[in-house]
Amino acid sequence: MSIFTRFKKIIIRLQMHNITRQNLAVFFMPYMLSIIKYEVIRKVKLKLKYKKTGLVSVNIETISMCNRSCEFCFNHPRFEKRSQGEMTTELWKKVMNELGENNFAGRISPHFYNEPLLDKRLPDLIAYTRKVMPYCWIQINSNGDRLDEELLINLYKKGVNFFFITNYDNDDKEIFDNLTAKYPALIRVVKNSDMWRTDRGGEIFKKEKHENTPCLRPASQLVVNWQGEVLLCCMDYYAQYSFGNLSSTELFFIWNDKQFREIREKLKISRQKGYPICLKCDDPGFIPW
């Protein structure tokens, strides 16, 4: 969604509802100013950073649990369960410190195949992230089942920039309608029926497609599960391709590892040059800014 489209939608929503001082002073005006900072200046810096190091996005899982078991996800009962647990606070801080020391200003999202709002430590974890990385973009991707106004405001004050909510029930929910009407600059809700469903390495729908297009995700996004394993990409639910563990190894040592760099470069050319998990994956493979 372009910057201008987002502005237009926000203005329309505010015209439809009473514009309160809280909306204007606390959320809308700061958001308009941050658009320039995060959507323009940040994107320019990230493109320069991508050319230099590649890394512009981090998906890091604080817990492994999800309260849903969707048929188009590995959390569905037909799939073998993976090990369950939560990332230690110490490991989270270690990862954030290493990113902060390298002036990371890209996107950080606390999810993988989990529901981030199930983690009661999340406000404190977000606050620490904002402390060590004042210029990063923190985005919560969630099913929204545990989201209410109090939690939204609390996480916003701790440092969250944006909430992307997928309504998996595909119905109209009063809580979502109220939040998007009151805080249009802070939250976006989409219905699952409007979302692209990825085959995730050919394991979800068994389409048996053989893709030969490039995939830029592994070259631009770091994916870390709750155990600290650095994975090939967000499709690797069972951690088949781990390039190291952040509990015992520094983040950028793993990111710059020869084997990891070589596979990322190959995937930039074609996913046919990647691992078996890449061959049947129908994800667009865009850079997740």
PDB file of C-alpha atoms in Angstrom:
ATOM      1  CA  MET A   1       0.000   0.000   0.000  1.00  0.00           C
ATOM      2  CA  SER A   2       1.463   3.361  -1.017  1.00  0.00           C
ATOM      3  CA  ILE A   3       1.992   6.244   1.399  1.00  0.00           C
ATOM      4  CA  PHE A   4      -0.647   8.346  -0.343  1.00  0.00           C
ATOM      5  CA  THR A   5      -3.206   5.535  -0.252  1.00  0.00           C
ATOM      6  CA  ARG A   6      -2.648   5.098   3.474  1.00  0.00           C
ATOM      7  CA  PHE A   7      -3.083   8.840   4.066  1.00  0.00           C
ATOM      8  CA  LYS A   8      -6.289   8.857   2.049  1.00  0.00           C
ATOM      9  CA  LYS A   9      -7.764   5.935   3.977  1.00  0.00           C
ATOM     10  CA  ILE A  10      -6.858   7.507   7.319  1.00  0.00           C
ATOM     11  CA  ILE A  11      -8.451  10.832   6.371  1.00  0.00           C
ATOM     12  CA  ILE A  12     -11.642   9.114   5.165  1.00  0.00           C
ATOM     13  CA  ARG A  13     -11.921   7.146   8.402  1.00  0.00           C
ATOM     14  CA  LEU A  14     -11.421  10.214  10.527  1.00  0.00           C
ATOM     15  CA  GLN A  15     -14.073  12.062   8.510  1.00  0.00           C
ATOM     16  CA  MET A  16     -16.520   9.249   9.206  1.00  0.00           C
ATOM     17  CA  HIS A  17     -15.946   9.417  12.961  1.00  0.00           C
ATOM     18  CA  ASN A  18     -15.550  12.135  15.517  1.00  0.00           C
ATOM     19  CA  ILE A  19     -11.952  13.381  15.526  1.00  0.00           C
ATOM     20  CA  THR A  20     -11.007  13.446  19.193  1.00  0.00           C
ATOM     21  CA  ARG A  21      -8.032  15.267  20.626  1.00  0.00           C
ATOM     22  CA  GLN A  22      -6.604  11.898  21.621  1.00  0.00           C
ATOM     23  CA  ASN A  23      -6.685  10.703  18.008  1.00  0.00           C
ATOM     24  CA  LEU A  24      -5.196  13.911  16.685  1.00  0.00           C
ATOM     25  CA  ALA A  25      -2.538  14.602  19.302  1.00  0.00           C
ATOM     26  CA  VAL A  26      -1.530  11.103  20.385  1.00  0.00           C
ATOM     27  CA  PHE A  27      -1.827   9.031  17.234  1.00  0.00           C
ATOM     28  CA  PHE A  28      -2.656  10.798  13.994  1.00  0.00           C
ATOM     29  CA  MET A  29      -0.275  13.770  14.001  1.00  0.00           C
ATOM     30  CA  PRO A  30       2.751  11.792  15.261  1.00  0.00           C
ATOM     31  CA  TYR A  31       1.988   9.170  12.635  1.00  0.00           C
ATOM     32  CA  MET A  32       1.967  11.729   9.840  1.00  0.00           C
ATOM     33  CA  LEU A  33       5.367  12.943  10.951  1.00  0.00           C
ATOM     34  CA  SER A  34       6.702   9.414  11.391  1.00  0.00           C
ATOM     35  CA  ILE A  35       5.599   8.530   7.840  1.00  0.00           C
ATOM     36  CA  ILE A  36       8.361  10.765   6.537  1.00  0.00           C
ATOM     37  CA  LYS A  37      10.816   9.260   8.979  1.00  0.00           C
ATOM     38  CA  TYR A  38       9.870   5.603   8.622  1.00  0.00           C
ATOM     39  CA  GLU A  39       8.383   5.301   5.144  1.00  0.00           C
ATOM     40  CA  VAL A  40      10.628   7.632   3.181  1.00  0.00           C
ATOM     41  CA  ILE A  41      13.953   8.194   4.921  1.00  0.00           C
ATOM     42  CA  ARG A  42      13.979   4.679   6.380  1.00  0.00           C
ATOM     43  CA  LYS A  43      13.286   3.037   3.022  1.00  0.00           C
ATOM     44  CA  VAL A  44      16.139   4.951   1.403  1.00  0.00           C
ATOM     45  CA  LYS A  45      18.494   3.922   4.197  1.00  0.00           C
ATOM     46  CA  LEU A  46      17.311   0.308   4.036  1.00  0.00           C
ATOM     47  CA  LYS A  47      17.932   0.093   0.308  1.00  0.00           C
ATOM     48  CA  LEU A  48      21.476   1.300   0.900  1.00  0.00           C
ATOM     49  CA  LYS A  49      21.808  -1.148   3.790  1.00  0.00           C
ATOM     50  CA  TYR A  50      20.488  -3.987   1.644  1.00  0.00           C
ATOM     51  CA  LYS A  51      23.154  -3.329  -0.962  1.00  0.00           C
ATOM     52  CA  LYS A  52      25.789  -3.444   1.757  1.00  0.00           C
ATOM     53  CA  THR A  53      24.724  -6.239   4.150  1.00  0.00           C
ATOM     54  CA  GLY A  54      21.359  -7.486   2.871  1.00  0.00           C
ATOM     55  CA  LEU A  55      19.683  -7.645   6.272  1.00  0.00           C
ATOM     56  CA  VAL A  56      16.632  -5.379   6.521  1.00  0.00           C
ATOM     57  CA  SER A  57      14.063  -7.507   8.358  1.00  0.00           C
ATOM     58  CA  VAL A  58      14.001  -9.827  11.394  1.00  0.00           C
ATOM     59  CA  ASN A  59      11.269 -12.295  12.341  1.00  0.00           C
ATOM     60  CA  ILE A  60      12.020 -13.591  15.830  1.00  0.00           C
ATOM     61  CA  GLU A  61       9.733 -15.894  17.774  1.00  0.00           C
ATOM     62  CA  THR A  62       9.356 -15.307  21.514  1.00  0.00           C
ATOM     63  CA  ILE A  63       7.084 -18.311  22.099  1.00  0.00           C
ATOM     64  CA  SER A  64       6.097 -21.293  19.966  1.00  0.00           C
ATOM     65  CA  MET A  65       2.404 -21.448  20.845  1.00  0.00           C
ATOM     66  CA  CYS A  66      -0.597 -20.376  18.791  1.00  0.00           C
ATOM     67  CA  ASN A  67      -4.224 -20.422  19.914  1.00  0.00           C
ATOM     68  CA  ARG A  68      -5.437 -21.415  16.449  1.00  0.00           C
ATOM     69  CA  SER A  69      -4.957 -24.457  14.228  1.00  0.00           C
ATOM     70  CA  CYS A  70      -5.765 -23.224  10.735  1.00  0.00           C
ATOM     71  CA  GLU A  71      -5.942 -25.761   7.925  1.00  0.00           C
ATOM     72  CA  PHE A  72      -3.463 -23.746   5.852  1.00  0.00           C
ATOM     73  CA  CYS A  73      -0.807 -23.683   8.586  1.00  0.00           C
ATOM     74  CA  PHE A  74       1.620 -26.172  10.102  1.00  0.00           C
ATOM     75  CA  ASN A  75      -0.186 -25.711  13.422  1.00  0.00           C
ATOM     76  CA  HIS A  76      -3.057 -27.790  12.019  1.00  0.00           C
ATOM     77  CA  PRO A  77      -3.446 -31.222  13.724  1.00  0.00           C
ATOM     78  CA  ARG A  78      -2.615 -33.093  10.499  1.00  0.00           C
ATOM     79  CA  PHE A  79       0.987 -31.944  10.828  1.00  0.00           C
ATOM     80  CA  GLU A  80       3.483 -33.328  13.301  1.00  0.00           C
ATOM     81  CA  LYS A  81       3.973 -30.978  16.229  1.00  0.00           C
ATOM     82  CA  ARG A  82       7.334 -29.339  16.801  1.00  0.00           C
ATOM     83  CA  SER A  83       8.879 -28.774  20.233  1.00  0.00           C
ATOM     84  CA  GLN A  84       7.134 -26.182  22.385  1.00  0.00           C
ATOM     85  CA  GLY A  85       8.572 -23.478  24.615  1.00  0.00           C
ATOM     86  CA  GLU A  86       9.537 -19.833  24.918  1.00  0.00           C
ATOM     87  CA  MET A  87      12.670 -17.869  24.157  1.00  0.00           C
ATOM     88  CA  THR A  88      14.469 -16.740  27.279  1.00  0.00           C
ATOM     89  CA  THR A  89      14.428 -13.034  28.025  1.00  0.00           C
ATOM     90  CA  GLU A  90      18.223 -13.149  28.146  1.00  0.00           C
ATOM     91  CA  LEU A  91      18.435 -14.494  24.597  1.00  0.00           C
ATOM     92  CA  TRP A  92      15.975 -11.881  23.323  1.00  0.00           C
ATOM     93  CA  LYS A  93      18.094  -9.121  24.868  1.00  0.00           C
ATOM     94  CA  LYS A  94      21.283 -10.637  23.432  1.00  0.00           C
ATOM     95  CA  VAL A  95      19.836 -10.604  19.917  1.00  0.00           C
ATOM     96  CA  MET A  96      18.474  -7.073  20.283  1.00  0.00           C
ATOM     97  CA  ASN A  97      21.812  -5.842  21.649  1.00  0.00           C
ATOM     98  CA  GLU A  98      23.720  -7.277  18.689  1.00  0.00           C
ATOM     99  CA  LEU A  99      21.313  -5.690  16.236  1.00  0.00           C
ATOM    100  CA  GLY A 100      21.474  -2.398  18.104  1.00  0.00           C
ATOM    101  CA  GLU A 101      25.268  -2.399  18.095  1.00  0.00           C
ATOM    102  CA  ASN A 102      25.078  -2.574  14.304  1.00  0.00           C
ATOM    103  CA  ASN A 103      22.595   0.327  14.127  1.00  0.00           C
ATOM    104  CA  PHE A 104      19.835  -1.879  12.757  1.00  0.00           C
ATOM    105  CA  ALA A 105      16.926   0.258  11.556  1.00  0.00           C
ATOM    106  CA  GLY A 106      14.852  -2.309   9.668  1.00  0.00           C
ATOM    107  CA  ARG A 107      11.720  -4.185  10.660  1.00  0.00           C
ATOM    108  CA  ILE A 108      11.444  -6.397  13.730  1.00  0.00           C
ATOM    109  CA  SER A 109       8.430  -8.666  14.205  1.00  0.00           C
ATOM    110  CA  PRO A 110       8.082 -11.102  17.139  1.00  0.00           C
ATOM    111  CA  HIS A 111       6.532 -13.954  15.194  1.00  0.00           C
ATOM    112  CA  PHE A 112       7.224 -17.098  13.195  1.00  0.00           C
ATOM    113  CA  TYR A 113       4.425 -19.696  13.516  1.00  0.00           C
ATOM    114  CA  ASN A 114       3.237 -18.364  16.839  1.00  0.00           C
ATOM    115  CA  GLU A 115       0.704 -15.877  18.102  1.00  0.00           C
ATOM    116  CA  PRO A 116       2.832 -13.089  19.625  1.00  0.00           C
ATOM    117  CA  LEU A 117       0.091 -11.656  21.836  1.00  0.00           C
ATOM    118  CA  LEU A 118       0.037 -14.892  23.859  1.00  0.00           C
ATOM    119  CA  ASP A 119       3.364 -13.866  25.378  1.00  0.00           C
ATOM    120  CA  LYS A 120       2.659 -11.795  28.473  1.00  0.00           C
ATOM    121  CA  ARG A 121       6.277 -10.578  28.447  1.00  0.00           C
ATOM    122  CA  LEU A 122       5.775  -8.880  25.077  1.00  0.00           C
ATOM    123  CA  PRO A 123       5.386  -5.275  26.349  1.00  0.00           C
ATOM    124  CA  ASP A 124       8.664  -5.536  28.262  1.00  0.00           C
ATOM    125  CA  LEU A 125      10.443  -7.204  25.347  1.00  0.00           C
ATOM    126  CA  ILE A 126       9.231  -4.486  22.996  1.00  0.00           C
ATOM    127  CA  ALA A 127      10.308  -1.762  25.421  1.00  0.00           C
ATOM    128  CA  TYR A 128      13.835  -3.201  25.540  1.00  0.00           C
ATOM    129  CA  THR A 129      13.957  -3.407  21.749  1.00  0.00           C
ATOM    130  CA  ARG A 130      12.948   0.232  21.409  1.00  0.00           C
ATOM    131  CA  LYS A 131      15.556   1.209  23.992  1.00  0.00           C
ATOM    132  CA  VAL A 132      18.468  -0.334  22.092  1.00  0.00           C
ATOM    133  CA  MET A 133      17.105   0.345  18.583  1.00  0.00           C
ATOM    134  CA  PRO A 134      15.354   3.725  18.573  1.00  0.00           C
ATOM    135  CA  TYR A 135      15.023   3.815  14.769  1.00  0.00           C
ATOM    136  CA  CYS A 136      13.804   0.307  13.971  1.00  0.00           C
ATOM    137  CA  TRP A 137      10.245  -0.415  12.788  1.00  0.00           C
ATOM    138  CA  ILE A 138       8.442  -2.743  15.199  1.00  0.00           C
ATOM    139  CA  GLN A 139       5.425  -4.470  13.712  1.00  0.00           C
ATOM    140  CA  ILE A 140       3.066  -6.941  15.374  1.00  0.00           C
ATOM    141  CA  ASN A 141       1.488  -9.499  13.030  1.00  0.00           C
ATOM    142  CA  SER A 142      -1.338 -11.211  14.882  1.00  0.00           C
ATOM    143  CA  ASN A 143      -4.693 -12.950  14.621  1.00  0.00           C
ATOM    144  CA  GLY A 144      -5.988 -10.299  17.028  1.00  0.00           C
ATOM    145  CA  ASP A 145      -7.884 -12.743  19.246  1.00  0.00           C
ATOM    146  CA  ARG A 146      -6.190 -11.345  22.370  1.00  0.00           C
ATOM    147  CA  LEU A 147      -6.101  -7.732  21.246  1.00  0.00           C
ATOM    148  CA  ASP A 148      -8.075  -5.033  22.993  1.00  0.00           C
ATOM    149  CA  GLU A 149      -7.688  -1.272  23.283  1.00  0.00           C
ATOM    150  CA  GLU A 150      -5.720  -1.423  26.524  1.00  0.00           C
ATOM    151  CA  LEU A 151      -3.131  -3.819  25.108  1.00  0.00           C
ATOM    152  CA  LEU A 152      -2.884  -1.916  21.826  1.00  0.00           C
ATOM    153  CA  ILE A 153      -2.165   1.382  23.607  1.00  0.00           C
ATOM    154  CA  ASN A 154       0.267  -0.273  26.015  1.00  0.00           C
ATOM    155  CA  LEU A 155       2.282  -1.868  23.210  1.00  0.00           C
ATOM    156  CA  TYR A 156       2.203   1.378  21.227  1.00  0.00           C
ATOM    157  CA  LYS A 157       3.638   3.267  24.188  1.00  0.00           C
ATOM    158  CA  LYS A 158       6.308   0.590  24.614  1.00  0.00           C
ATOM    159  CA  GLY A 159       7.450   1.064  21.027  1.00  0.00           C
ATOM    160  CA  VAL A 160       5.253  -0.773  18.510  1.00  0.00           C
ATOM    161  CA  ASN A 161       4.848   1.164  15.262  1.00  0.00           C
ATOM    162  CA  PHE A 162       2.085  -0.827  13.625  1.00  0.00           C
ATOM    163  CA  PHE A 163      -0.330  -3.739  14.081  1.00  0.00           C
ATOM    164  CA  PHE A 164      -1.189  -5.953  11.116  1.00  0.00           C
ATOM    165  CA  ILE A 165      -4.165  -8.106  12.079  1.00  0.00           C
ATOM    166  CA  THR A 166      -5.561 -11.009  10.085  1.00  0.00           C
ATOM    167  CA  ASN A 167      -9.200 -11.779  10.856  1.00  0.00           C
ATOM    168  CA  TYR A 168      -9.255 -15.535  10.388  1.00  0.00           C
ATOM    169  CA  ASP A 169     -12.996 -15.787  11.032  1.00  0.00           C
ATOM    170  CA  ASN A 170     -13.757 -13.571   8.020  1.00  0.00           C
ATOM    171  CA  ASP A 171     -16.644 -11.893   9.816  1.00  0.00           C
ATOM    172  CA  ASP A 172     -17.216  -8.380  11.087  1.00  0.00           C
ATOM    173  CA  LYS A 173     -15.887  -8.013  14.626  1.00  0.00           C
ATOM    174  CA  GLU A 174     -16.872  -5.057  16.729  1.00  0.00           C
ATOM    175  CA  ILE A 175     -13.484  -4.864  18.458  1.00  0.00           C
ATOM    176  CA  PHE A 176     -11.656  -4.607  15.122  1.00  0.00           C
ATOM    177  CA  ASP A 177     -14.121  -2.067  13.758  1.00  0.00           C
ATOM    178  CA  ASN A 178     -13.744   0.075  16.867  1.00  0.00           C
ATOM    179  CA  LEU A 179      -9.941  -0.051  16.910  1.00  0.00           C
ATOM    180  CA  THR A 180      -9.516   0.727  13.217  1.00  0.00           C
ATOM    181  CA  ALA A 181     -12.011   3.585  13.498  1.00  0.00           C
ATOM    182  CA  LYS A 182     -10.370   5.061  16.590  1.00  0.00           C
ATOM    183  CA  TYR A 183      -6.707   4.436  15.678  1.00  0.00           C
ATOM    184  CA  PRO A 184      -6.585   4.209  11.865  1.00  0.00           C
ATOM    185  CA  ALA A 185      -2.917   5.171  11.741  1.00  0.00           C
ATOM    186  CA  LEU A 186      -1.896   2.356  14.057  1.00  0.00           C
ATOM    187  CA  ILE A 187      -3.748  -0.755  12.949  1.00  0.00           C
ATOM    188  CA  ARG A 188      -4.824  -2.508   9.769  1.00  0.00           C
ATOM    189  CA  VAL A 189      -7.218  -5.461   9.730  1.00  0.00           C
ATOM    190  CA  VAL A 190      -7.638  -7.765   6.749  1.00  0.00           C
ATOM    191  CA  LYS A 191      -9.854 -10.801   6.351  1.00  0.00           C
ATOM    192  CA  ASN A 192      -8.159 -14.107   5.796  1.00  0.00           C
ATOM    193  CA  SER A 193     -10.272 -14.661   2.684  1.00  0.00           C
ATOM    194  CA  ASP A 194      -8.477 -11.687   1.119  1.00  0.00           C
ATOM    195  CA  MET A 195      -4.993 -12.997   1.922  1.00  0.00           C
ATOM    196  CA  TRP A 196      -2.663 -14.979  -0.333  1.00  0.00           C
ATOM    197  CA  ARG A 197      -2.230 -18.501   1.062  1.00  0.00           C
ATOM    198  CA  THR A 198       1.305 -19.719   0.582  1.00  0.00           C
ATOM    199  CA  ASP A 199       1.960 -23.404  -0.045  1.00  0.00           C
ATOM    200  CA  ARG A 200       4.971 -23.174   2.297  1.00  0.00           C
ATOM    201  CA  GLY A 201       7.502 -25.358   0.570  1.00  0.00           C
ATOM    202  CA  GLY A 202       4.779 -27.397  -1.099  1.00  0.00           C
ATOM    203  CA  GLU A 203       3.759 -29.004   2.185  1.00  0.00           C
ATOM    204  CA  ILE A 204       0.413 -27.290   2.846  1.00  0.00           C
ATOM    205  CA  PHE A 205      -1.581 -27.799  -0.361  1.00  0.00           C
ATOM    206  CA  LYS A 206       0.760 -30.184  -2.200  1.00  0.00           C
ATOM    207  CA  LYS A 207       0.456 -28.235  -5.449  1.00  0.00           C
ATOM    208  CA  GLU A 208       3.595 -29.940  -6.800  1.00  0.00           C
ATOM    209  CA  LYS A 209       4.634 -26.778  -8.594  1.00  0.00           C
ATOM    210  CA  HIS A 210       8.291 -26.348  -9.440  1.00  0.00           C
ATOM    211  CA  GLU A 211       9.206 -22.700  -9.253  1.00  0.00           C
ATOM    212  CA  ASN A 212      12.276 -21.255 -10.968  1.00  0.00           C
ATOM    213  CA  THR A 213      11.835 -17.612  -9.991  1.00  0.00           C
ATOM    214  CA  PRO A 214      14.301 -15.793  -7.709  1.00  0.00           C
ATOM    215  CA  CYS A 215      13.636 -15.585  -3.977  1.00  0.00           C
ATOM    216  CA  LEU A 216      15.024 -12.599  -2.079  1.00  0.00           C
ATOM    217  CA  ARG A 217      13.634 -13.427   1.360  1.00  0.00           C
ATOM    218  CA  PRO A 218      16.636 -15.327   2.758  1.00  0.00           C
ATOM    219  CA  ALA A 219      18.950 -12.591   1.467  1.00  0.00           C
ATOM    220  CA  SER A 220      17.062  -9.856   3.282  1.00  0.00           C
ATOM    221  CA  GLN A 221      15.297 -11.381   6.287  1.00  0.00           C
ATOM    222  CA  LEU A 222      16.652 -13.157   9.340  1.00  0.00           C
ATOM    223  CA  VAL A 223      14.287 -15.780  10.780  1.00  0.00           C
ATOM    224  CA  VAL A 224      14.825 -17.018  14.342  1.00  0.00           C
ATOM    225  CA  ASN A 225      12.677 -19.571  16.154  1.00  0.00           C
ATOM    226  CA  TRP A 226      12.066 -19.600  19.923  1.00  0.00           C
ATOM    227  CA  GLN A 227      15.084 -21.882  20.455  1.00  0.00           C
ATOM    228  CA  GLY A 228      17.426 -19.350  18.865  1.00  0.00           C
ATOM    229  CA  GLU A 229      17.975 -21.287  15.627  1.00  0.00           C
ATOM    230  CA  VAL A 230      18.670 -19.096  12.593  1.00  0.00           C
ATOM    231  CA  LEU A 231      16.650 -20.625   9.763  1.00  0.00           C
ATOM    232  CA  LEU A 232      16.747 -20.415   5.988  1.00  0.00           C
ATOM    233  CA  CYS A 233      13.420 -18.588   5.839  1.00  0.00           C
ATOM    234  CA  CYS A 234       9.949 -18.325   7.332  1.00  0.00           C
ATOM    235  CA  MET A 235       8.791 -21.495   5.531  1.00  0.00           C
ATOM    236  CA  ASP A 236      11.100 -23.764   7.547  1.00  0.00           C
ATOM    237  CA  TYR A 237       8.663 -24.738  10.328  1.00  0.00           C
ATOM    238  CA  TYR A 238      10.656 -27.776  11.463  1.00  0.00           C
ATOM    239  CA  ALA A 239      14.041 -26.041  11.375  1.00  0.00           C
ATOM    240  CA  GLN A 240      15.428 -28.372   8.722  1.00  0.00           C
ATOM    241  CA  TYR A 241      17.971 -25.776   7.613  1.00  0.00           C
ATOM    242  CA  SER A 242      19.568 -24.128  10.620  1.00  0.00           C
ATOM    243  CA  PHE A 243      22.749 -22.095  10.151  1.00  0.00           C
ATOM    244  CA  GLY A 244      23.553 -21.683  13.816  1.00  0.00           C
ATOM    245  CA  ASN A 245      22.109 -20.903  17.212  1.00  0.00           C
ATOM    246  CA  LEU A 246      22.142 -17.394  18.650  1.00  0.00           C
ATOM    247  CA  SER A 247      22.474 -18.749  22.175  1.00  0.00           C
ATOM    248  CA  SER A 248      26.087 -19.615  21.468  1.00  0.00           C
ATOM    249  CA  THR A 249      27.008 -17.618  18.357  1.00  0.00           C
ATOM    250  CA  GLU A 250      26.879 -13.960  17.419  1.00  0.00           C
ATOM    251  CA  LEU A 251      24.152 -12.961  14.994  1.00  0.00           C
ATOM    252  CA  PHE A 252      26.321 -11.359  12.333  1.00  0.00           C
ATOM    253  CA  PHE A 253      28.815 -14.209  12.483  1.00  0.00           C
ATOM    254  CA  ILE A 254      25.973 -16.503  11.392  1.00  0.00           C
ATOM    255  CA  TRP A 255      24.610 -14.004   8.860  1.00  0.00           C
ATOM    256  CA  ASN A 256      28.032 -13.689   7.232  1.00  0.00           C
ATOM    257  CA  ASP A 257      28.763 -17.428   7.319  1.00  0.00           C
ATOM    258  CA  LYS A 258      30.027 -18.673   3.954  1.00  0.00           C
ATOM    259  CA  GLN A 259      27.425 -21.429   3.548  1.00  0.00           C
ATOM    260  CA  PHE A 260      24.584 -19.097   4.446  1.00  0.00           C
ATOM    261  CA  ARG A 261      25.821 -16.400   2.059  1.00  0.00           C
ATOM    262  CA  GLU A 262      26.256 -18.857  -0.799  1.00  0.00           C
ATOM    263  CA  ILE A 263      22.714 -20.256  -0.593  1.00  0.00           C
ATOM    264  CA  ARG A 264      21.262 -16.743  -0.399  1.00  0.00           C
ATOM    265  CA  GLU A 265      23.172 -15.717  -3.518  1.00  0.00           C
ATOM    266  CA  LYS A 266      21.966 -18.823  -5.371  1.00  0.00           C
ATOM    267  CA  LEU A 267      18.352 -18.119  -4.452  1.00  0.00           C
ATOM    268  CA  LYS A 268      18.683 -14.595  -5.814  1.00  0.00           C
ATOM    269  CA  ILE A 269      19.155 -16.236  -9.226  1.00  0.00           C
ATOM    270  CA  SER A 270      16.585 -19.029  -8.962  1.00  0.00           C
ATOM    271  CA  ARG A 271      14.967 -21.113  -6.248  1.00  0.00           C
ATOM    272  CA  GLN A 272      15.861 -24.127  -8.396  1.00  0.00           C
ATOM    273  CA  LYS A 273      19.378 -23.580  -7.078  1.00  0.00           C
ATOM    274  CA  GLY A 274      18.181 -23.790  -3.477  1.00  0.00           C
ATOM    275  CA  TYR A 275      17.222 -26.591  -1.104  1.00  0.00           C
ATOM    276  CA  PRO A 276      14.301 -29.017  -1.664  1.00  0.00           C
ATOM    277  CA  ILE A 277      12.090 -26.769   0.461  1.00  0.00           C
ATOM    278  CA  CYS A 278      12.649 -23.986  -2.091  1.00  0.00           C
ATOM    279  CA  LEU A 279      11.675 -25.905  -5.213  1.00  0.00           C
ATOM    280  CA  LYS A 280       7.947 -26.160  -4.467  1.00  0.00           C
ATOM    281  CA  CYS A 281       7.541 -22.899  -2.593  1.00  0.00           C
ATOM    282  CA  ASP A 282       5.167 -20.438  -4.241  1.00  0.00           C
ATOM    283  CA  ASP A 283       5.903 -17.466  -1.994  1.00  0.00           C
ATOM    284  CA  PRO A 284       6.548 -14.360  -4.147  1.00  0.00           C
ATOM    285  CA  GLY A 285       9.989 -14.038  -2.566  1.00  0.00           C
ATOM    286  CA  PHE A 286       9.922 -10.248  -2.262  1.00  0.00           C
ATOM    287  CA  ILE A 287      12.121  -8.279   0.112  1.00  0.00           C
ATOM    288  CA  PRO A 288      10.042  -7.915   3.319  1.00  0.00           C
ATOM    289  CA  TRP A 289      10.785  -4.280   4.120  1.00  0.00           C
TER     290      TRP A 289
END
